CSV table of C-alpha atoms (C1' of nucleotides) in Angstrom, one decimal:
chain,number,residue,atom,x,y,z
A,4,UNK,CA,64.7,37.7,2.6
A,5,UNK,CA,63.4,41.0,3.8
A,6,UNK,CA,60.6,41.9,5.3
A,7,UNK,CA,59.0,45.9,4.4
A,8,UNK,CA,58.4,46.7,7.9
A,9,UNK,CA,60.0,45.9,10.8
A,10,UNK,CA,58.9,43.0,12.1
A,11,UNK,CA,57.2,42.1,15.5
A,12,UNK,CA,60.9,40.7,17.2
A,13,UNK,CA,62.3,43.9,16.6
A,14,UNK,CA,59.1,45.9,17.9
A,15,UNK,CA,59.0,44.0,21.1
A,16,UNK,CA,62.8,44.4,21.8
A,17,UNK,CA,62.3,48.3,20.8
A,18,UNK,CA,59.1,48.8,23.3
A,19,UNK,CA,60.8,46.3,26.2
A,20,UNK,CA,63.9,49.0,25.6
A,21,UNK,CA,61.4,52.0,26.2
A,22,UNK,CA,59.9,50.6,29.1
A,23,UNK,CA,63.0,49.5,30.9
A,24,UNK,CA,64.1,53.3,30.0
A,25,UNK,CA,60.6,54.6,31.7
A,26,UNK,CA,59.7,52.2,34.3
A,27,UNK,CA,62.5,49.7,34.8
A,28,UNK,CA,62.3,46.1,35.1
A,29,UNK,CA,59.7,45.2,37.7
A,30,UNK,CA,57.2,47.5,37.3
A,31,UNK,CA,57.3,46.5,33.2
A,32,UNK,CA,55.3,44.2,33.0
A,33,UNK,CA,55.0,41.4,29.4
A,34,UNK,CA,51.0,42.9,28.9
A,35,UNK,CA,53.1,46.4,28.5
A,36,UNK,CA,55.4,45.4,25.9
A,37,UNK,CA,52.9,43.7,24.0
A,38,UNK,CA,50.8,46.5,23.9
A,39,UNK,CA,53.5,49.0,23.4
A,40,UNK,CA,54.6,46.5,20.2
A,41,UNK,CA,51.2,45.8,19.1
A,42,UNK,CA,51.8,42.3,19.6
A,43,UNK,CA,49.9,39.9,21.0
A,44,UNK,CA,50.4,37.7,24.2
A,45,UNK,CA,51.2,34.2,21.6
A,46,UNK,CA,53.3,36.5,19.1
A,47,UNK,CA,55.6,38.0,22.1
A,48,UNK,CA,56.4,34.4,23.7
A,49,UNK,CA,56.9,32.7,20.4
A,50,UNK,CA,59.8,35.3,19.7
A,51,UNK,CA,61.3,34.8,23.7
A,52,UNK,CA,60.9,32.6,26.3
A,53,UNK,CA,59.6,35.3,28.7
A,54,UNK,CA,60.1,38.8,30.3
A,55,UNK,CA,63.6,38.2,31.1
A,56,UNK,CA,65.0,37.0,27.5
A,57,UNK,CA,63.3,39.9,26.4
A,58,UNK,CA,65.0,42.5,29.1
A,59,UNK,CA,68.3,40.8,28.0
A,60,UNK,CA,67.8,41.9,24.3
A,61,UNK,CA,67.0,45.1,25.6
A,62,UNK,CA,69.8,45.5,27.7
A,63,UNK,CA,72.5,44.7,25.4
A,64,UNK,CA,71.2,46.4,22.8
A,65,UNK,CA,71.0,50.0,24.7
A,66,UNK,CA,74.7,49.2,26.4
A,67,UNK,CA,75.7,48.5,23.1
A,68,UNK,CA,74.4,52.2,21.7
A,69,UNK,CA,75.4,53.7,24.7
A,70,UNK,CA,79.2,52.6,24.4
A,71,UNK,CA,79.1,53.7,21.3
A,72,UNK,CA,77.5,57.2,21.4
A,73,UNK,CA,80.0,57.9,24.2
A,74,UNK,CA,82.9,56.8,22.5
A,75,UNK,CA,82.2,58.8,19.0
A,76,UNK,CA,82.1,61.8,21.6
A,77,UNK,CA,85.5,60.9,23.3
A,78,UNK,CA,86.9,59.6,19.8
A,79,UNK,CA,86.4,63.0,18.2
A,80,UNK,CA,89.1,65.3,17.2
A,81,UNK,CA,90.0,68.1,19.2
A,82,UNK,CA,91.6,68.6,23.2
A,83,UNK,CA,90.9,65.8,25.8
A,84,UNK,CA,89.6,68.8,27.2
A,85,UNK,CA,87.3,69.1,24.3
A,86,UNK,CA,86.3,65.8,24.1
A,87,UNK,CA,85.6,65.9,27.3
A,88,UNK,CA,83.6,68.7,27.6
A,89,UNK,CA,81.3,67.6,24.1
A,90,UNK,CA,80.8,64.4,25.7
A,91,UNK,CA,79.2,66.2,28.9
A,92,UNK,CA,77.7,68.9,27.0
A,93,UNK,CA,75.7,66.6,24.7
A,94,UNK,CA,72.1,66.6,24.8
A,95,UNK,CA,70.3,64.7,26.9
A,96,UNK,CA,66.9,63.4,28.0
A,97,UNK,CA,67.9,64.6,31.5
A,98,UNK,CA,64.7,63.6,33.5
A,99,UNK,CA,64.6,60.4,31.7
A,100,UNK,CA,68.0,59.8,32.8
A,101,UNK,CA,70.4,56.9,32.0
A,102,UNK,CA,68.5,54.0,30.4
A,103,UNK,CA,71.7,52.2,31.9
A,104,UNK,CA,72.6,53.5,35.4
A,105,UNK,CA,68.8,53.3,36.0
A,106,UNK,CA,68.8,49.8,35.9
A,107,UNK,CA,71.5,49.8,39.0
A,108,UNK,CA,68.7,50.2,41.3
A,109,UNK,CA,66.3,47.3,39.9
A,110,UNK,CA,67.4,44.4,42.7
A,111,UNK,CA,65.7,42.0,40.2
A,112,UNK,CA,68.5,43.1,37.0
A,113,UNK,CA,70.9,43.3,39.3
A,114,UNK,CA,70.0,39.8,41.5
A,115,UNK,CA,70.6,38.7,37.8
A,116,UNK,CA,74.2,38.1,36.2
A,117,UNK,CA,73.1,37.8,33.0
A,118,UNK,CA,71.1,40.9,32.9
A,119,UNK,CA,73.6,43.0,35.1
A,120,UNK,CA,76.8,41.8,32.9
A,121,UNK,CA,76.3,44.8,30.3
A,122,UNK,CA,75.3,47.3,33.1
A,123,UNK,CA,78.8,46.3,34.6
A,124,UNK,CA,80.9,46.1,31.5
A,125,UNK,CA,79.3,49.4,30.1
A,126,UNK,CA,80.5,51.5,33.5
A,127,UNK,CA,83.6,49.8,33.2
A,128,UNK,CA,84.6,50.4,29.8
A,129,UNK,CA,83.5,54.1,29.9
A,130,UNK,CA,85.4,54.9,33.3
A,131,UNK,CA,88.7,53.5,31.4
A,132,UNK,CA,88.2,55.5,28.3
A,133,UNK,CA,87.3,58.4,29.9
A,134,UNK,CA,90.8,57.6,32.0
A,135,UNK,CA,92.4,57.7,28.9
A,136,UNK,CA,91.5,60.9,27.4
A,137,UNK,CA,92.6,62.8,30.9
A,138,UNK,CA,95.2,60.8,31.1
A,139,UNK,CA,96.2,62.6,27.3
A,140,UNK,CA,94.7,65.6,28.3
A,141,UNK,CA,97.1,66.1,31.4
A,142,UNK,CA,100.3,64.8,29.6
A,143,UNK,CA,99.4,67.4,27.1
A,144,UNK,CA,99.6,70.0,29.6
A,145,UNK,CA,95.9,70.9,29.6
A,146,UNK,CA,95.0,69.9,32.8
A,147,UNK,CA,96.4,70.3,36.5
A,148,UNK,CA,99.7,67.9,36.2
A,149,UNK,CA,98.3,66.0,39.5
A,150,UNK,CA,95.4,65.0,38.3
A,151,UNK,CA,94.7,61.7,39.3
A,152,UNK,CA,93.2,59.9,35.9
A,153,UNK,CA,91.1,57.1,37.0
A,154,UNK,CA,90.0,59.2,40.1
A,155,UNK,CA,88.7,62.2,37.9
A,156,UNK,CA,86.9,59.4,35.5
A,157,UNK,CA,84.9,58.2,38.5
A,158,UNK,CA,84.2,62.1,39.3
A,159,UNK,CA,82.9,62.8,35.3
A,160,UNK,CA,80.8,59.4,35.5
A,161,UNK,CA,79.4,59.9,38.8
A,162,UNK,CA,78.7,63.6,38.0
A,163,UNK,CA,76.8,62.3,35.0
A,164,UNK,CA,74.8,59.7,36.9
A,165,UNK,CA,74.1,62.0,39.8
A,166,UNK,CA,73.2,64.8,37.8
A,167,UNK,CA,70.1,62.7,36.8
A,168,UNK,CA,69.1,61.7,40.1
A,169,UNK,CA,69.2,65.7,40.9
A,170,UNK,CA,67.3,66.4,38.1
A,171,UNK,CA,64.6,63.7,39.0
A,172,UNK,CA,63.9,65.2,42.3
A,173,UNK,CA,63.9,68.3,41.3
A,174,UNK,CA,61.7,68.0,38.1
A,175,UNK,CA,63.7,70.9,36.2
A,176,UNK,CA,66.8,69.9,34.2
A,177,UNK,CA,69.0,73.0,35.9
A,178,UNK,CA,70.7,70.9,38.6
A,179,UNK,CA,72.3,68.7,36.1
A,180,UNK,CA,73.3,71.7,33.9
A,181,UNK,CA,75.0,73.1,36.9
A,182,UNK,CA,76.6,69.9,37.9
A,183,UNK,CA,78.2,69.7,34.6
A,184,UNK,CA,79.1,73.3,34.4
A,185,UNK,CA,80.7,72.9,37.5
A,186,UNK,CA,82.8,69.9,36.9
A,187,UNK,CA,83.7,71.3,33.7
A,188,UNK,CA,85.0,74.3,35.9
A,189,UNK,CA,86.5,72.6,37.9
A,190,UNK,CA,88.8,70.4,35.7
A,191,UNK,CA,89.7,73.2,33.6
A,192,UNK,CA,90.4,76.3,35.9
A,193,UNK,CA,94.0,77.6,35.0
A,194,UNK,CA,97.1,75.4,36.1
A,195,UNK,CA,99.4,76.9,39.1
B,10,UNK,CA,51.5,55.6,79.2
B,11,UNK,CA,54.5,53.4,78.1
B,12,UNK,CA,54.7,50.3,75.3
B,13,UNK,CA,57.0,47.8,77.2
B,14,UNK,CA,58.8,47.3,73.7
B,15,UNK,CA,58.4,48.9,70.2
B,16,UNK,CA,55.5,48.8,69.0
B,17,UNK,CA,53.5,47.5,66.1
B,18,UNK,CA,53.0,50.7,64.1
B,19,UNK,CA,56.5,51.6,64.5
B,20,UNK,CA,57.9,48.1,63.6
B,21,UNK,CA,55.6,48.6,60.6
B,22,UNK,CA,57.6,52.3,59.8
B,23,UNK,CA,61.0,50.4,59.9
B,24,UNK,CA,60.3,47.8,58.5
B,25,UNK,CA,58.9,50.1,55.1
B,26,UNK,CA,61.8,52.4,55.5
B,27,UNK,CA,64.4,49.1,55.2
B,28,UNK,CA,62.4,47.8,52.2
B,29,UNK,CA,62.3,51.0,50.5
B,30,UNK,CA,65.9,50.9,50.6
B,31,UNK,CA,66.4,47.7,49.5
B,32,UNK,CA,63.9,47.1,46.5
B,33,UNK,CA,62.3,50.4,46.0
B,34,UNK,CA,58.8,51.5,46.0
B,35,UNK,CA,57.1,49.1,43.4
B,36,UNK,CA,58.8,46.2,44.1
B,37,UNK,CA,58.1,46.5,47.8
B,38,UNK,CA,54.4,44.4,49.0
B,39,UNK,CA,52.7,44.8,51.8
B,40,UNK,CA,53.2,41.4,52.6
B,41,UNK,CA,56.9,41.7,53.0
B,42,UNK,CA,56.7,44.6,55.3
B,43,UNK,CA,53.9,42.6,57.2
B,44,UNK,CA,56.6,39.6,57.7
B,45,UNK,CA,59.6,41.9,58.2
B,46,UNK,CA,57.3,43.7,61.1
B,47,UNK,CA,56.4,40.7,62.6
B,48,UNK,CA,53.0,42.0,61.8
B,49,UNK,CA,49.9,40.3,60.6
B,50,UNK,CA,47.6,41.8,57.7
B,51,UNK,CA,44.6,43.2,59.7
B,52,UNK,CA,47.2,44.6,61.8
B,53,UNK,CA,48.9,46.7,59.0
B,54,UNK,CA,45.6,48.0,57.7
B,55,UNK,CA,44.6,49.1,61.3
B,56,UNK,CA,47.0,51.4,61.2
B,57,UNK,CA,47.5,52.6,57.8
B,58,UNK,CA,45.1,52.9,55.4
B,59,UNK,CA,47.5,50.9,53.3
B,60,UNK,CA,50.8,51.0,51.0
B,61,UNK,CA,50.8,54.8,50.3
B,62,UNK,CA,50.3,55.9,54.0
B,63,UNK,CA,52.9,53.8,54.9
B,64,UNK,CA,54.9,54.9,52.6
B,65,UNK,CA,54.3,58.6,52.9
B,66,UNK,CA,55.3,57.6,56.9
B,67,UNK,CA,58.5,56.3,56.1
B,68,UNK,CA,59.9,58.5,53.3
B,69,UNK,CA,59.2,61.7,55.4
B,70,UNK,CA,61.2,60.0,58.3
B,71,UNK,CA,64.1,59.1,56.4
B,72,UNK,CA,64.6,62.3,54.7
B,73,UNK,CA,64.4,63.9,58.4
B,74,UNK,CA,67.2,61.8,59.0
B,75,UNK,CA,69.5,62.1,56.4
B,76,UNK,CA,69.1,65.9,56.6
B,77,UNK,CA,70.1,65.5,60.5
B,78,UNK,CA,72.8,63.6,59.5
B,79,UNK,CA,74.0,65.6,56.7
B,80,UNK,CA,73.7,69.1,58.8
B,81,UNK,CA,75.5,67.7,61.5
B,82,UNK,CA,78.5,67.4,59.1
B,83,UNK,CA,78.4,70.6,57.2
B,84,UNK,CA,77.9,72.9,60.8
B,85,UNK,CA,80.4,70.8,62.2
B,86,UNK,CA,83.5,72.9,63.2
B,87,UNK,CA,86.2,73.6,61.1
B,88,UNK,CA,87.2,75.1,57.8
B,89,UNK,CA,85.1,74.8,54.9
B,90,UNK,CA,86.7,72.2,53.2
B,91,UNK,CA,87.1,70.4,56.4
B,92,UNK,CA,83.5,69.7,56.7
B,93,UNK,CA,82.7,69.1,53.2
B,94,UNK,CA,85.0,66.5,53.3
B,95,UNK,CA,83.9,65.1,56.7
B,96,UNK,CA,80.3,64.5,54.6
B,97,UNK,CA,81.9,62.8,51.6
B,98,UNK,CA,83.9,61.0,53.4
B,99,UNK,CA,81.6,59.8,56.4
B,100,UNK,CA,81.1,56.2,56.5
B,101,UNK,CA,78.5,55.1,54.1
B,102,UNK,CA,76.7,51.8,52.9
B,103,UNK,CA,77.7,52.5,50.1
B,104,UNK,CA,76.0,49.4,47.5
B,105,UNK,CA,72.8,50.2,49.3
B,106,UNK,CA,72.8,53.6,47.8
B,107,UNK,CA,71.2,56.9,49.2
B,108,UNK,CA,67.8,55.7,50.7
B,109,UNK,CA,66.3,59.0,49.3
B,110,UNK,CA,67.9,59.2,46.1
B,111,UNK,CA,66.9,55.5,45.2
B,112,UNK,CA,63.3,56.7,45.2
B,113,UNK,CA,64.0,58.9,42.5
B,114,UNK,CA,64.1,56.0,39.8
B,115,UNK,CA,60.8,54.6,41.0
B,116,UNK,CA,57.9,55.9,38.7
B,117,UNK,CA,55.3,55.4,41.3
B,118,UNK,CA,56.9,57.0,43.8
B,119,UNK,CA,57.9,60.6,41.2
B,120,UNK,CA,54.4,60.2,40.0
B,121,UNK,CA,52.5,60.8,43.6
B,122,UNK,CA,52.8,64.4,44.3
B,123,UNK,CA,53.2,63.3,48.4
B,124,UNK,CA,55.1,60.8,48.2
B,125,UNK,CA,58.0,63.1,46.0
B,126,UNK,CA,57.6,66.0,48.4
B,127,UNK,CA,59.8,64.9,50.6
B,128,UNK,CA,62.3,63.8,48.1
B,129,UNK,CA,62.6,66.8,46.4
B,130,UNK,CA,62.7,69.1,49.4
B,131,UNK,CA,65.7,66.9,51.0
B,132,UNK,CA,67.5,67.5,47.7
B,133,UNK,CA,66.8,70.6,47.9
B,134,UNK,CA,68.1,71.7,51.5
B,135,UNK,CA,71.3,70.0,50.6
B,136,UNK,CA,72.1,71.8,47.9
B,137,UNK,CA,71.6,74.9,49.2
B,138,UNK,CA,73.7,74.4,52.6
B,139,UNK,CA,76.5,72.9,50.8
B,140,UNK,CA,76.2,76.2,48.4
B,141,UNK,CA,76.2,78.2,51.7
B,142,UNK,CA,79.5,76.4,52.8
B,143,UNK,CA,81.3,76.7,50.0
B,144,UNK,CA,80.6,80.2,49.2
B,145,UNK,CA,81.9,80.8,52.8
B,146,UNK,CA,85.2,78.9,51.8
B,147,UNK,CA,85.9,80.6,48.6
B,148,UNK,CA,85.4,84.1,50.6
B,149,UNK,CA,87.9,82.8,53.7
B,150,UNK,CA,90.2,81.9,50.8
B,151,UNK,CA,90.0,77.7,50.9
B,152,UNK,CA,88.8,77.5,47.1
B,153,UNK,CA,89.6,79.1,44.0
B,154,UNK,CA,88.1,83.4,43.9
B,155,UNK,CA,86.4,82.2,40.9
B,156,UNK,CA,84.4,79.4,42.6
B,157,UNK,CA,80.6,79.4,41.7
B,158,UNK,CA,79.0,77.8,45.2
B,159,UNK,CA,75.9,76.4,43.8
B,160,UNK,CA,77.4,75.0,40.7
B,161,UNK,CA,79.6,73.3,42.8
B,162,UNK,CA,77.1,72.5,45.6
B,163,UNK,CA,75.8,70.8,42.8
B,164,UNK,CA,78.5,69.0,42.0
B,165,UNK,CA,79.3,67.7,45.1
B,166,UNK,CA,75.4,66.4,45.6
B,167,UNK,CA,76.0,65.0,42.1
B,168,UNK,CA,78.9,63.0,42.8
B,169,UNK,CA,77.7,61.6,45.7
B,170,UNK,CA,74.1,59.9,44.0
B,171,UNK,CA,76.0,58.9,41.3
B,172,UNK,CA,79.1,57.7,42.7
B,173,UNK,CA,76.2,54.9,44.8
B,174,UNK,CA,75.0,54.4,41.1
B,175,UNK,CA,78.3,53.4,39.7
B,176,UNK,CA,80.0,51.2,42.7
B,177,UNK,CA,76.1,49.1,42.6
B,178,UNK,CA,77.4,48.8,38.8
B,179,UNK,CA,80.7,47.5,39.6
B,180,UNK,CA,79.7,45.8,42.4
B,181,UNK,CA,82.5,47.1,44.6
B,182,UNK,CA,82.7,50.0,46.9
B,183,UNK,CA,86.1,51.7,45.2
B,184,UNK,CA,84.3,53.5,42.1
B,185,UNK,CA,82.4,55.5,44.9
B,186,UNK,CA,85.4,56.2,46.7
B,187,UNK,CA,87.7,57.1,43.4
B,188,UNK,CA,85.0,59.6,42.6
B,189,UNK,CA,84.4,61.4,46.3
B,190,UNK,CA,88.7,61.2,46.5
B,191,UNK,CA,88.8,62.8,42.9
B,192,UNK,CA,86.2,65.9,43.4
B,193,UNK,CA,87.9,66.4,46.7
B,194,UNK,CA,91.6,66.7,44.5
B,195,UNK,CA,89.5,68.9,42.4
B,196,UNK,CA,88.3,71.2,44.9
B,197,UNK,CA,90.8,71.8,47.4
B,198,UNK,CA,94.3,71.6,45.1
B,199,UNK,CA,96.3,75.0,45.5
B,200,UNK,CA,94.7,78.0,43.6
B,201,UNK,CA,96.6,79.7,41.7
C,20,DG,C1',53.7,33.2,13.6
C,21,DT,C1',49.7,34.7,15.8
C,22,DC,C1',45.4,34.1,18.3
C,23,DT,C1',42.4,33.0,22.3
C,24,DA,C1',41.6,30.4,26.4
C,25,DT,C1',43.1,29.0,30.6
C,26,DA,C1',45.8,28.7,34.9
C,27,DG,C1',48.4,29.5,39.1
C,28,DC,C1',49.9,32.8,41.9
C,29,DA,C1',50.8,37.3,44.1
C,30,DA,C1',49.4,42.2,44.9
C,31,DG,C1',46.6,45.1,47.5
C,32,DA,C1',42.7,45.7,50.0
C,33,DT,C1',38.1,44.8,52.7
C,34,DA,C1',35.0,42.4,56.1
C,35,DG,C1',33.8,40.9,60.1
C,36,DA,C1',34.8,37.8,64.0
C,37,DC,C1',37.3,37.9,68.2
D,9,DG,C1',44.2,45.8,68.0
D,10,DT,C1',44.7,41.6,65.7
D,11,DC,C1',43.1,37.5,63.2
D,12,DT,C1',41.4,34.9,59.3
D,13,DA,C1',38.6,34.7,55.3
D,14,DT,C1',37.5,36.6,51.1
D,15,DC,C1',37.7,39.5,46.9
D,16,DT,C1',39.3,41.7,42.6
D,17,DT,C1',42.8,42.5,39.7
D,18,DG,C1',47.0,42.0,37.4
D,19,DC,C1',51.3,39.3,36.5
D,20,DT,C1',53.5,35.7,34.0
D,21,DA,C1',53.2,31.9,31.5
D,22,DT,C1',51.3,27.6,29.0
D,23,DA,C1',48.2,25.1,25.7
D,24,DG,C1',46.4,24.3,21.7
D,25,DA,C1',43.7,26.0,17.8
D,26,DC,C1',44.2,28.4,13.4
DNA sequence: GTCTATAGCAAGATAGAC
DNA sequence: GTCTATCTTGCTATAGAC
């Protein structure tokens, strides 16, 4: 059975996704998606059992995309150095920032294990791939032979995250730019 | 004339400027920083005209501080790369994040043109003093010739915000730590 | 499945007594 | 300066009709 548009679940799990993205979880509140979806207050809690079933939907959903977005970047073919680089380089909606490191400031998502399970599992998975493709890059000789794999993950992610922030205060996407430029720099400057 | 103790309308600052850290802007109600200030509700609005004002009073303080507390560090004595890593490394609560870049994920906050002021300007500063110490490494030879100072100020900034975003994720301080340890290796290992 | 009505409660602020 | 009472609005959810 299909239906020919997409239905009213998948609208609300869409708009709750935006609005987590936008606003975060507190300051989203159920009248917001509803409107967002174009659903009405009956229609939204017949699907879920309230804001917070709803957020977990969300959640998943964008960790899941996420995870899977990064990993087509660091998956690719080419140098870790590459890889590494497209995955940074990519385009981004910098002053929106990270619809998942965002949610790391929400004390409610956070208070929360079931809605702060992907945000941890998403940080955890990407700082061990990203491990793994310096760890290749410096056994193929591409990068310093020091280089301290899981240290230099935490540097790429934390660069990534932090470029938002940047960004966010300053309103102009050129201190995330730079941030990335300069990591990139920095990991791949000529080896003694 | 001398209060015997603190007063109300400073109890009132504090008490804002330790919420504000903790749950953010939107989550924060004036009847928590009433009860955390000891403070009853006619007293609050006596003294500010409400939420905002206090706000706008606590924000601006703040970033005063951390700019203290971050110049301190970087005019500190010593080489360059001594007091860059003096201000990574200083001791830092870390799961409670940056008090100033928390504010930067709260809509209501970015949204009100006083309220980001400070926010932006404190972001700002630090970029360009920890541009101004690096470019004064690479010239005393500490860092690579090739070194671009605001790149990497921006790095640095970078690493900082988001190594706070993804230690909250993992709910342990050593994320934070790998990434400040790794940008460090980065920086400072022998040029060629 | 979706709608409207209703409800309890908190946010944010004002008014006026003391 | 501080207190209590009051007000409006929005949040979040439930109930029951259609």
């Amino acid at each position: 059975m299909y239906t020919a548009t997409v239905d009213t679940q998948e609208r609300l799990i869409e708009s709750t996704r935006e609005l987590l993205w936008e606003r975060g979880y507190v300051a989203t509140s159920p009248k917001a998606i509803q409107q967002r979806a174009g659903a009405g207050q009956g229609s939204m809690y017949h699907h879920f059992a309230g804001k917070r079933e709803l957020a977990l939907a969300a959640i998943r959903r964008t960790a899941e995309q996420l995870r899977a977005a990064a990993d087509a970047e660091l998956s690719a073919p080419g140098t870790a150095a590459q890889r590494i680089t497209g995955y940074l380089r990519r385009d981004r909606e910098v002053q929106k920032g990270c619809p998942i490191g965002r949610l790391t400031q929400d004390p409610d998502v956070m208070a929360d294990p079931l809605l702060r399970e992907p945000v941890e599992q998403t940080f955890a998975w990407l700082r061990t791939r990203l491990a793994e493709v310096l760890a290749a890059g410096r056994d193929a000789g591409e990068f310093d032979p020091g280089l301290d794999p899981r240290a230099t993950a935490a540097v790429v992610v934390a660069v990534l995250q932090g470029g938002y922030v940047v960004a966010r205060a300053a309103d102009r996407d050129d201190p995330f730019d730079q941030a990335v430029t300069g990591v990139l720099a920095l990991l791949t400057r000529p080896t003694t």
